[in-house]
mmCIF file of C-alpha atoms in Angstrom:
data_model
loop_
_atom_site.group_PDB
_atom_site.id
_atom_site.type_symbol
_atom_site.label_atom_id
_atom_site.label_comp_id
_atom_site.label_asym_id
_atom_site.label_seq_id
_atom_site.Cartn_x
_atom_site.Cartn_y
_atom_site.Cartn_z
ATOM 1 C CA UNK A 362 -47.131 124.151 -83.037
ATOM 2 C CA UNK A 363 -44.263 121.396 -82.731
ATOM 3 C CA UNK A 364 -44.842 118.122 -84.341
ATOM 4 C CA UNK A 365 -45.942 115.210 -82.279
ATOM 5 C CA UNK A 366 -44.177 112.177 -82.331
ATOM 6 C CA UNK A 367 -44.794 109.670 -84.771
ATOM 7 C CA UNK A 368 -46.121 107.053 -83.402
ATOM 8 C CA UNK A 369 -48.295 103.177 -84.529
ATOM 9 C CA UNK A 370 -51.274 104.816 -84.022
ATOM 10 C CA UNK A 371 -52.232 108.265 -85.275
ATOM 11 C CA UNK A 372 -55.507 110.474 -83.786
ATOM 12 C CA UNK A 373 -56.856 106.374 -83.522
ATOM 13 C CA UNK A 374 -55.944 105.480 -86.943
ATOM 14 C CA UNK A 375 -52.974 102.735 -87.645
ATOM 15 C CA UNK A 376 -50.320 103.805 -89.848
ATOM 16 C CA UNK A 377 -50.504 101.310 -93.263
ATOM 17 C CA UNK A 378 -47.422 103.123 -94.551
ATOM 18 C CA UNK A 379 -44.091 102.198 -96.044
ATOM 19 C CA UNK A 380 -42.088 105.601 -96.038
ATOM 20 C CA UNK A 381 -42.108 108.447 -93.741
ATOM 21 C CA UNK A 382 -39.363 111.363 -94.784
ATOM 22 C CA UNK A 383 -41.589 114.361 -94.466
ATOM 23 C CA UNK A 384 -42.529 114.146 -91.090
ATOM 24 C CA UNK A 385 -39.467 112.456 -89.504
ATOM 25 C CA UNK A 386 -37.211 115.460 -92.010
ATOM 26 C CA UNK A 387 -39.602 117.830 -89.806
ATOM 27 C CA UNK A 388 -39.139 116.561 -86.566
ATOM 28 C CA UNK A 389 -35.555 116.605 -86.869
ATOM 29 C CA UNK A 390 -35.780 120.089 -87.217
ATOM 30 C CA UNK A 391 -34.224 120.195 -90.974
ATOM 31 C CA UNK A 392 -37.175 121.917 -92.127
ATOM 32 C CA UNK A 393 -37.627 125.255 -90.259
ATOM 33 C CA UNK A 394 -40.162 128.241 -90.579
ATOM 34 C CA UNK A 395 -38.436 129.595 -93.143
ATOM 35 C CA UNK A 396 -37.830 126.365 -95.580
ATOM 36 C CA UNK A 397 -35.266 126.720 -97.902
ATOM 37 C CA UNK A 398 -35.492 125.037 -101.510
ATOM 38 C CA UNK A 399 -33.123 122.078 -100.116
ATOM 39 C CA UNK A 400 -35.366 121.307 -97.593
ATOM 40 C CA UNK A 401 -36.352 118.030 -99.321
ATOM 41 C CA UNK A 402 -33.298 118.004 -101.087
ATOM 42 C CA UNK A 403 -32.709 114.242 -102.684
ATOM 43 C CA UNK A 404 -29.423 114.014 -100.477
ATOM 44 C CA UNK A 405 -31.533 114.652 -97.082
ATOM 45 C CA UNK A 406 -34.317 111.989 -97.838
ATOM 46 C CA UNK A 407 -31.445 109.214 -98.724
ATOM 47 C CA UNK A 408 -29.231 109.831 -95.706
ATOM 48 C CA UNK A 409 -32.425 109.749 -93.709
ATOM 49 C CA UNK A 410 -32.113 106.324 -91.414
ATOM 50 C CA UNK A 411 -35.846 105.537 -90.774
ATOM 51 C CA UNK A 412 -37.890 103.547 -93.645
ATOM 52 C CA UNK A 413 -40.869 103.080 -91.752
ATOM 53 C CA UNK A 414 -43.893 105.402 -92.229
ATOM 54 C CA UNK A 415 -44.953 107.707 -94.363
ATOM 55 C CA UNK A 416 -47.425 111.020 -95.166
ATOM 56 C CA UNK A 417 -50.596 111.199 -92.842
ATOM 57 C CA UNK A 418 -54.057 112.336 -94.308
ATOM 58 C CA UNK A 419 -55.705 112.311 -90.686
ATOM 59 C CA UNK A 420 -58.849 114.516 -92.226
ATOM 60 C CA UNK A 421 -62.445 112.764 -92.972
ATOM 61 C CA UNK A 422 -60.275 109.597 -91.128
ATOM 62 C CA UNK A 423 -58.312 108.669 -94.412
ATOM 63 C CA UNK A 424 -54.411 107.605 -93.909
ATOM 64 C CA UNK A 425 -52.709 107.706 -97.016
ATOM 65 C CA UNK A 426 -49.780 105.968 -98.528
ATOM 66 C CA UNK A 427 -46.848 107.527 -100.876
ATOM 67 C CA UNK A 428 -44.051 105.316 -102.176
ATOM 68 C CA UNK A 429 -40.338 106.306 -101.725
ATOM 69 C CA UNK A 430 -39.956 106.200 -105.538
ATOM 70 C CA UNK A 431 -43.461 108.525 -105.138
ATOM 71 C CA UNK A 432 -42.077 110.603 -102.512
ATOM 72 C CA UNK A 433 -38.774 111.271 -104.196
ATOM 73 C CA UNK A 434 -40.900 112.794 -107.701
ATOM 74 C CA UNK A 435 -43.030 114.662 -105.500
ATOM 75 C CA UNK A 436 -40.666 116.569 -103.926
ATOM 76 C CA UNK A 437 -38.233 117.453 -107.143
ATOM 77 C CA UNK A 438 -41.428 118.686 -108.490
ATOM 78 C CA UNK A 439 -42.646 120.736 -105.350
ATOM 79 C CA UNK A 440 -38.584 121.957 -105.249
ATOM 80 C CA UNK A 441 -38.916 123.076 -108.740
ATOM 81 C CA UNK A 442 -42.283 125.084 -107.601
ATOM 82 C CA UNK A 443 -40.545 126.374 -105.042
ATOM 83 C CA UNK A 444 -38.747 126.987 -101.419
ATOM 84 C CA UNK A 445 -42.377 127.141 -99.631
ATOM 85 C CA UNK A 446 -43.727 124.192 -101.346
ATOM 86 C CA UNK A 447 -41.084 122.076 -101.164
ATOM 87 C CA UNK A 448 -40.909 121.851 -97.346
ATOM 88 C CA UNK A 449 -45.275 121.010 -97.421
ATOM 89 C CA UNK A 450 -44.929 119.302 -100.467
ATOM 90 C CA UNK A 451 -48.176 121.381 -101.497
ATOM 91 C CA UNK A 452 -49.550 122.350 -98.398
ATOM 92 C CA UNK A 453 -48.914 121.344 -94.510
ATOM 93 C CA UNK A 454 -50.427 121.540 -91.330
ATOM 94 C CA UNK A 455 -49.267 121.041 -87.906
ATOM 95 C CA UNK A 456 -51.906 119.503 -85.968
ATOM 96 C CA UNK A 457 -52.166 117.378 -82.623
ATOM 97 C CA UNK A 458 -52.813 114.186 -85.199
ATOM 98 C CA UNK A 459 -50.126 114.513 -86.935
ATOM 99 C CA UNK A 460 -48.514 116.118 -90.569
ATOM 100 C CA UNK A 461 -51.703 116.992 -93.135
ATOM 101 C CA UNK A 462 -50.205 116.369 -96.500
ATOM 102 C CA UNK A 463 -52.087 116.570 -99.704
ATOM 103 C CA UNK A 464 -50.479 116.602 -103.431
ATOM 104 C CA UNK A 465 -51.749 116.031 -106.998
ATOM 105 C CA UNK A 466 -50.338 112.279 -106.256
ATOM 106 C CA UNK A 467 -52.106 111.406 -103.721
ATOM 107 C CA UNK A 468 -54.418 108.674 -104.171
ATOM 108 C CA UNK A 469 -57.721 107.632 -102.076
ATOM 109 C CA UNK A 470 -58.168 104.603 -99.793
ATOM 110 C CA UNK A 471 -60.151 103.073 -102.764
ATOM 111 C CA UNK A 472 -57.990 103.857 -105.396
ATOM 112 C CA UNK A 473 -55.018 102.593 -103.781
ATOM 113 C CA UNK A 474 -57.097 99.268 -102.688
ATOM 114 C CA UNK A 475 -58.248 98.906 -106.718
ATOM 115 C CA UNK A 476 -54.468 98.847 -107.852
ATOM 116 C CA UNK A 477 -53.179 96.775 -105.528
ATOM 117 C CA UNK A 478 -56.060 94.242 -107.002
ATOM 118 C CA UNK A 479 -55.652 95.208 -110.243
ATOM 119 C CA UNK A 480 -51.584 94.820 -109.627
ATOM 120 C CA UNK A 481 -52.131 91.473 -107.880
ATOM 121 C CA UNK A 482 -54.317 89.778 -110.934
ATOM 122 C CA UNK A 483 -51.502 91.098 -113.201
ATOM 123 C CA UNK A 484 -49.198 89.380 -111.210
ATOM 124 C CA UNK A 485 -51.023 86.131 -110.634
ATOM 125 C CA UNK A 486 -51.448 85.829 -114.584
ATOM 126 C CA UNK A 487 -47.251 85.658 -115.176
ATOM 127 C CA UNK A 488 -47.066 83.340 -112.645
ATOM 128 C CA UNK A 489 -49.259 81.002 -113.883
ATOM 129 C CA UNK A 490 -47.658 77.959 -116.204
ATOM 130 C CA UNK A 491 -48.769 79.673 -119.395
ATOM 131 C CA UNK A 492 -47.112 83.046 -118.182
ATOM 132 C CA UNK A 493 -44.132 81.646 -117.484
ATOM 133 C CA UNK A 494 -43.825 79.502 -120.899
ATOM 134 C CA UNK A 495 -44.370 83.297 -121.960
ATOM 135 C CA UNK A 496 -41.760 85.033 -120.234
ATOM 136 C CA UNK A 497 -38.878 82.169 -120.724
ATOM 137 C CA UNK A 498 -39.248 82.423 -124.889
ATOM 138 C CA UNK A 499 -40.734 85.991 -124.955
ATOM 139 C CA UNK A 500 -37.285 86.711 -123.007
ATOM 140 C CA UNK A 501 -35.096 85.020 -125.933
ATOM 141 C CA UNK A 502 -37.217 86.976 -128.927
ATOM 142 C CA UNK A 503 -36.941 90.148 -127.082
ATOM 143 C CA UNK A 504 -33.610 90.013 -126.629
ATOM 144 C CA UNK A 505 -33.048 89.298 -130.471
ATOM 145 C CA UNK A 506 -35.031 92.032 -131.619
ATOM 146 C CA UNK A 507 -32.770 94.483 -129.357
ATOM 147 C CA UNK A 508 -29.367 92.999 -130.323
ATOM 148 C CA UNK A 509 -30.060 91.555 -134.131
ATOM 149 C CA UNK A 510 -33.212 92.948 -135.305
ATOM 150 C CA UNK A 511 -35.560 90.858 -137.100
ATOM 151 C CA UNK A 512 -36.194 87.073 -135.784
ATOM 152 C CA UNK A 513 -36.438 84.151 -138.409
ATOM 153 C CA UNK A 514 -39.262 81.878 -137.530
ATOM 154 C CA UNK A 515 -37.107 79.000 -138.113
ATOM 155 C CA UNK A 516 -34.630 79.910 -135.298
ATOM 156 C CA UNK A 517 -37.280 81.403 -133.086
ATOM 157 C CA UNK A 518 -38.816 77.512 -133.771
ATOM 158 C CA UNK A 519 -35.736 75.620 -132.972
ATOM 159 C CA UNK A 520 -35.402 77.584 -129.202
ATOM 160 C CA UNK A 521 -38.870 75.909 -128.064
ATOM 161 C CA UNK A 522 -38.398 73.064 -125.651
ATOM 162 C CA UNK A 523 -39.849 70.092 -126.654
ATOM 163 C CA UNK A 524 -40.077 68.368 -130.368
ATOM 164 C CA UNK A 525 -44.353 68.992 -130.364
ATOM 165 C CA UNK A 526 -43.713 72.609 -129.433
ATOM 166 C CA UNK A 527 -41.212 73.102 -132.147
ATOM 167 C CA UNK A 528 -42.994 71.178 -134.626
ATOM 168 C CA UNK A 529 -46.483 73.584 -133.611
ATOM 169 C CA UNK A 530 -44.139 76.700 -134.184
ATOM 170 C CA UNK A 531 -43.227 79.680 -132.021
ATOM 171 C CA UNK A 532 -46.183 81.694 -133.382
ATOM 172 C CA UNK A 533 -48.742 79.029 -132.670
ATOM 173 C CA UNK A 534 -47.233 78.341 -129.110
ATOM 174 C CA UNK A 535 -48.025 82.111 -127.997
ATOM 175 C CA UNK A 536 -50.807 82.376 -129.904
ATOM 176 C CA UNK A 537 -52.167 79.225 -127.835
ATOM 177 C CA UNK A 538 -51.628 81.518 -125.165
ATOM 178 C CA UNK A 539 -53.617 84.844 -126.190
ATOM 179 C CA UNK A 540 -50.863 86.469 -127.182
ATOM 180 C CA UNK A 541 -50.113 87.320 -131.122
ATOM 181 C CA UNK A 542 -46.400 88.194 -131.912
ATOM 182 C CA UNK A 543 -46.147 90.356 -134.790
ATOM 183 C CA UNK A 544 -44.275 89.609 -138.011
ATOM 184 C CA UNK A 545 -42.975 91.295 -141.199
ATOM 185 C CA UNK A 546 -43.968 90.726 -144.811
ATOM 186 C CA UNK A 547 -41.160 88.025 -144.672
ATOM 187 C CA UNK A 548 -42.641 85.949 -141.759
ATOM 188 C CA UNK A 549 -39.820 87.285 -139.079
ATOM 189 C CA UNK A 550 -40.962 88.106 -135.685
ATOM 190 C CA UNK A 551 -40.694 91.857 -135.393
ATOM 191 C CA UNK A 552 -42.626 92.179 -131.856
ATOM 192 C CA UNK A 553 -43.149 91.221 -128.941
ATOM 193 C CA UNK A 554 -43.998 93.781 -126.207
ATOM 194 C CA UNK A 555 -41.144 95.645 -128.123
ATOM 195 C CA UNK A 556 -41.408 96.176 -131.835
ATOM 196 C CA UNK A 557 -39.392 96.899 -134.866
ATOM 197 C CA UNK A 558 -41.888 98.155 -136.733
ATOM 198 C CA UNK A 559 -44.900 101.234 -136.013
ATOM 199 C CA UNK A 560 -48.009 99.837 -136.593
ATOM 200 C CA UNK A 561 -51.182 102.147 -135.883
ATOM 201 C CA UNK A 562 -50.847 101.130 -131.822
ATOM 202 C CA UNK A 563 -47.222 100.735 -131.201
ATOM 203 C CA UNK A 564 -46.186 104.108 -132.967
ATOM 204 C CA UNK A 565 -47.306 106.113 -129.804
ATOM 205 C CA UNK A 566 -45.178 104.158 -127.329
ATOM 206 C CA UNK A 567 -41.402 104.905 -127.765
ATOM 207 C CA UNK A 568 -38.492 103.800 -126.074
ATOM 208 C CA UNK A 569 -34.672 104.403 -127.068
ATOM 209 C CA UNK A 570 -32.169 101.874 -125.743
ATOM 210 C CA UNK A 571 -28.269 101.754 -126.664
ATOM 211 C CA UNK A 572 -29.526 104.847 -128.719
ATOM 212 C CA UNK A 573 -32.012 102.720 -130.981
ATOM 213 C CA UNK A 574 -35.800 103.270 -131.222
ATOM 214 C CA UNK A 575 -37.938 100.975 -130.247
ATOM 215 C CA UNK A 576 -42.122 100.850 -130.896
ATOM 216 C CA UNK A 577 -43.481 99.159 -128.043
ATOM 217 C CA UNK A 578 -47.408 97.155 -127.629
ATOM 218 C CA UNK A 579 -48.540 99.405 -124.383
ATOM 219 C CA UNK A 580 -47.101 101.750 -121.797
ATOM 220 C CA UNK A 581 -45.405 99.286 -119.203
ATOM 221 C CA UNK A 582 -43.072 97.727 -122.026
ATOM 222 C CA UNK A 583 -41.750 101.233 -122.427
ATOM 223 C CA UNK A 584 -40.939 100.644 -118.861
ATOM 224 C CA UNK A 585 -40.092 97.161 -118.068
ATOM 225 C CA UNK A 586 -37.620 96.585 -120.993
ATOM 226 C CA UNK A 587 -35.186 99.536 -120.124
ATOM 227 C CA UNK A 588 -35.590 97.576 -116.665
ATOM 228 C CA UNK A 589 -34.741 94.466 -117.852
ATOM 229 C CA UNK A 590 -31.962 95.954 -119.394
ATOM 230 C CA UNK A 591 -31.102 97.661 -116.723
ATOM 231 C CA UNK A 592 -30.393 100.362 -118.998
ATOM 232 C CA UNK A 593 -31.463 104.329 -119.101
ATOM 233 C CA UNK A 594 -34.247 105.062 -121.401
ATOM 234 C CA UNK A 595 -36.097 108.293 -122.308
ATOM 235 C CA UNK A 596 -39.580 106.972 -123.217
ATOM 236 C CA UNK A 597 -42.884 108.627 -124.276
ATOM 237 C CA UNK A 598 -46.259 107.763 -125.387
ATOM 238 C CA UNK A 599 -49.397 109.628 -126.112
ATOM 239 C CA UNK A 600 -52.489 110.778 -123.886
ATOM 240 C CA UNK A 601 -55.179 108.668 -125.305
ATOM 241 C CA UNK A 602 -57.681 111.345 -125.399
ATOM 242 C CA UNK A 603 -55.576 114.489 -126.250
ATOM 243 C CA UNK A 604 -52.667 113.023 -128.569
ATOM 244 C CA UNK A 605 -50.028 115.166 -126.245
ATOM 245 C CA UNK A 606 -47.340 113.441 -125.665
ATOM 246 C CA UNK A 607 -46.262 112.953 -122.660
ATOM 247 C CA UNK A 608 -42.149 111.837 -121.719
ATOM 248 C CA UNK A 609 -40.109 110.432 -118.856
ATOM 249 C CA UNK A 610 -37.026 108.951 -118.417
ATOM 250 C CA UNK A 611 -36.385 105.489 -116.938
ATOM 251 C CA UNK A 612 -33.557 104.824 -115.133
ATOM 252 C CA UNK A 613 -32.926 101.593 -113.313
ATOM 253 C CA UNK A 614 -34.173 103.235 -109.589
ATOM 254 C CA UNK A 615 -36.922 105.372 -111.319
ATOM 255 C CA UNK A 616 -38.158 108.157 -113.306
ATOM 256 C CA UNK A 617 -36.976 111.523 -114.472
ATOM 257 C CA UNK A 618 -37.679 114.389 -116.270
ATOM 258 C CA UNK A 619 -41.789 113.778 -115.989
ATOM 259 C CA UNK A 620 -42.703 116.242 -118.887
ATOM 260 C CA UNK A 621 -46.012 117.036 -117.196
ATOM 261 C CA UNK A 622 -46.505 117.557 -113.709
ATOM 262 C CA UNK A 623 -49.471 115.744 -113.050
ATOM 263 C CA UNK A 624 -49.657 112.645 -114.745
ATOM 264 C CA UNK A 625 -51.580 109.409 -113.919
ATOM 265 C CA UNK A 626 -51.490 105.823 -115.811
ATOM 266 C CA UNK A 627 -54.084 103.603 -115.801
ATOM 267 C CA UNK A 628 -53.822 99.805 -115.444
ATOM 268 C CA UNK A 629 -55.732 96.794 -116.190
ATOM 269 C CA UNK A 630 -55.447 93.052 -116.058
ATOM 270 C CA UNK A 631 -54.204 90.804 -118.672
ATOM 271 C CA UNK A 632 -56.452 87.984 -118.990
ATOM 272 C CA UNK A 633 -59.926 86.941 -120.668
ATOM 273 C CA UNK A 634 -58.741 87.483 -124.653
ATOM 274 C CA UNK A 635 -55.079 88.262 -126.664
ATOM 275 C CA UNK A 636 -52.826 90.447 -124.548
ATOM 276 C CA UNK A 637 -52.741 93.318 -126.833
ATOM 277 C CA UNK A 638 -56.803 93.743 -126.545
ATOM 278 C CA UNK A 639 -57.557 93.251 -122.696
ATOM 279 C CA UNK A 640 -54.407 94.539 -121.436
ATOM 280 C CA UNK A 641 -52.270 96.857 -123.586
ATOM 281 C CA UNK A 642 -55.512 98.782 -125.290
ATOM 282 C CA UNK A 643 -56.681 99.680 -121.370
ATOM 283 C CA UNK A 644 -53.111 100.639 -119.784
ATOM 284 C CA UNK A 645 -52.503 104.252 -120.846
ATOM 285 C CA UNK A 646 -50.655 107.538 -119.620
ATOM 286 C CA UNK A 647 -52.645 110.801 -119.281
ATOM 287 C CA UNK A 648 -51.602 114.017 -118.453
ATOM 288 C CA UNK A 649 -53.246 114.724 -115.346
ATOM 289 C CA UNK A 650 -55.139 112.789 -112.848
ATOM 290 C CA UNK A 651 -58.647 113.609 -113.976
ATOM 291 C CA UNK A 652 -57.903 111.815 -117.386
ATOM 292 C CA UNK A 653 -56.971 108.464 -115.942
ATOM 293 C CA UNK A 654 -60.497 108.925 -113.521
ATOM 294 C CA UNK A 655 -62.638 109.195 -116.685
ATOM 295 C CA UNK A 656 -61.086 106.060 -117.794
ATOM 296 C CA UNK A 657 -61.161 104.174 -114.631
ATOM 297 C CA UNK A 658 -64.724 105.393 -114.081
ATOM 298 C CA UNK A 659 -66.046 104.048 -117.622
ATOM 299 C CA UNK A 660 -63.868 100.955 -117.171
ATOM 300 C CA UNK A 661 -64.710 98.824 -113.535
ATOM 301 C CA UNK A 662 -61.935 96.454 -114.415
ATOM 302 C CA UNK A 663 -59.236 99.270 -114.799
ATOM 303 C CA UNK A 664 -57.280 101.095 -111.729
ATOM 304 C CA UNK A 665 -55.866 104.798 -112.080
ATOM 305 C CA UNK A 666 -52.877 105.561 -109.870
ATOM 306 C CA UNK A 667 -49.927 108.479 -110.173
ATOM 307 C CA UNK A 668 -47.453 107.157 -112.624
ATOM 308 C CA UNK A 669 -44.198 106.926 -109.826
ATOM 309 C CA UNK A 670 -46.740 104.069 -108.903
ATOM 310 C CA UNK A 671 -46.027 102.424 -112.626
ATOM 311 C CA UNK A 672 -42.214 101.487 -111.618
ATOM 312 C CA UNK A 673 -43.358 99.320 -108.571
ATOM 313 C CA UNK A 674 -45.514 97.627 -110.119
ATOM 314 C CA UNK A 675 -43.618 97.121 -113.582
ATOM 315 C CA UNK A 676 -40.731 95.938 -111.848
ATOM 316 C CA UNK A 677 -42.206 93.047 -110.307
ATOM 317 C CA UNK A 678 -42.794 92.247 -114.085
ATOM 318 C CA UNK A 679 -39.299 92.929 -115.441
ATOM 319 C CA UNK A 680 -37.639 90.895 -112.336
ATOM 320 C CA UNK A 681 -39.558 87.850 -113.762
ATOM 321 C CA UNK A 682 -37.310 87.649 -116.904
#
């Protein structure tokens, strides 16, 4: 049966989505019975001209979203399963409402509702006057630690802004702020979201930049640095309740090279106590969707998501600094 048109208004559903490649690469006939393993190839979903739209769940009256960054993972992984995979991504159906798509990444209407709140509060904390004190000197530490290692106290001192913040310290000014830097048996600042040294919690979360190691406080720092940067990184951490660990690498448009093909992140907001506690303790990779479920189920405040969804949402972070 031929594809219907996409339209607004699917089987009397609206269509919430950002991204439609599948159906529209479908339409346009590049996909045929017989789908060959560059039916989804990267070079067709870029040169495709439409940005609107995007996969359509029309069963039990759920419309789900997927992400270009989403869409593009997805289908490298469903290429590397395969010719007959790639062109379903998983499975498809042809139906009078539409393209039935349904992959490992595919989140519900709830799920996808609970990060976007969870996202959102994250947001709204950086924005606030203390977040942004934090991000404007957090930006000049971090960027010593990459480039010069080790931070004196005295210089990190002399960069705050007025003569009561300096005289108070740079250690006492974030700490004001629930958020503890870390320092050596010298009194330097070592971290910061990045860290020189591996302590018991930073030792799982790795990132290499200008081929140097770096420890890092929680998952999205092993993310939104490299960003920052605007530098490639290959990053990995460890599945909380396994100890696998799990890799990726982050480039300034995405990830590659997902070690594991189903992996999920869970995320959580960043107020109510020091950073490291209520937000970096909660926000961890797991190898496959069912582990980040567990967590969000035990935890009401937390969200669990596919981790493509991680660089969205960690770049609205890094584009702060």
């Amino acid at each position: 049966m031929a594809v219907p048109p996409l339209t607004d208004d699917v089987g009397g559903f609206t269509v919430r989505t950002r991204f439609v490649f599948a159906v529209r690469l479908l339409e346009n006939g590049q996909c045929g019975s017989e789908p060959t393993p560059d039916c989804f190839d990267r070079s067709h979903v870029e040169r495709s001209p439409t940005t609107e739209a995007a996969f359509l769940v029309p069963s039990g009256g759920a419309i789900l979203r997927m992400s270009r960054q989403r869409f593009l993972a997805v289908t490298a992984t469903a290429l590397a399963a395969g010719a007959a995979a790639a062109c379903g991504i998983g499975t498809h159906e042809h139906t009078g409402e539409g393209v039935k798509v349904m992959t490992a990444t595919t989140m519900t209407t709830a799920q996808e509702a609970k990060l976007h709140d969870v996202a959102a509060q994250l947001i709204w904390k950086w924005e606030q006057p203390a977040g942004v004190e934090l991000i404007r000197e957090g930006a000049k530490i971090t960027t010593h630690l990459i480039n010069h290692g080790p931070l004196p106290v005295e210089l990190a001192d002399s960069w705050l802004p007025t003569p009561a913040d300096r005289a108070r310290g740079m250690i006492k000014y974030f700490a004001d702020r629930d958020y503890d830097l870390e320092v050596n048996a010298a009194g330097d600042i070592v971290g910061a979201g990045i860290s020189l040294i591996a302590d018991e919690k930073s030792k799982g979360h790795i990132s290499t930049i200008n081929d140097r190691r770096f420890y890092n406080w929680c998952v999205c720092d092993i993310v939104m640095f490299p960003m920052v940067l605007k530098a490639r990184s290959d990053v990995s951490t460890l599945d909380p309740r396994t100890g696998e660990r799990i890799s990726w690498t982050v480039t300034p448009t995405g990830f590659e090279n997902i070690s594991h093909p189903d992996v999920w992140f869970t995320l959580a907001p960043a107020h109510g106590g020091e950073i490291r506690q209520v937000y970096c303790d909660r926000v961890n990779i797991y190898a496959d969707r069912a582990g980040a479920e567990a967590a969000a189920a035990a935890d009401s405040q937390i969200a669990a998501a596919p981790l493509q969804e991680l660089f969205d949402d960690t770049k609205k972070l890094a584009d702060m600094f």
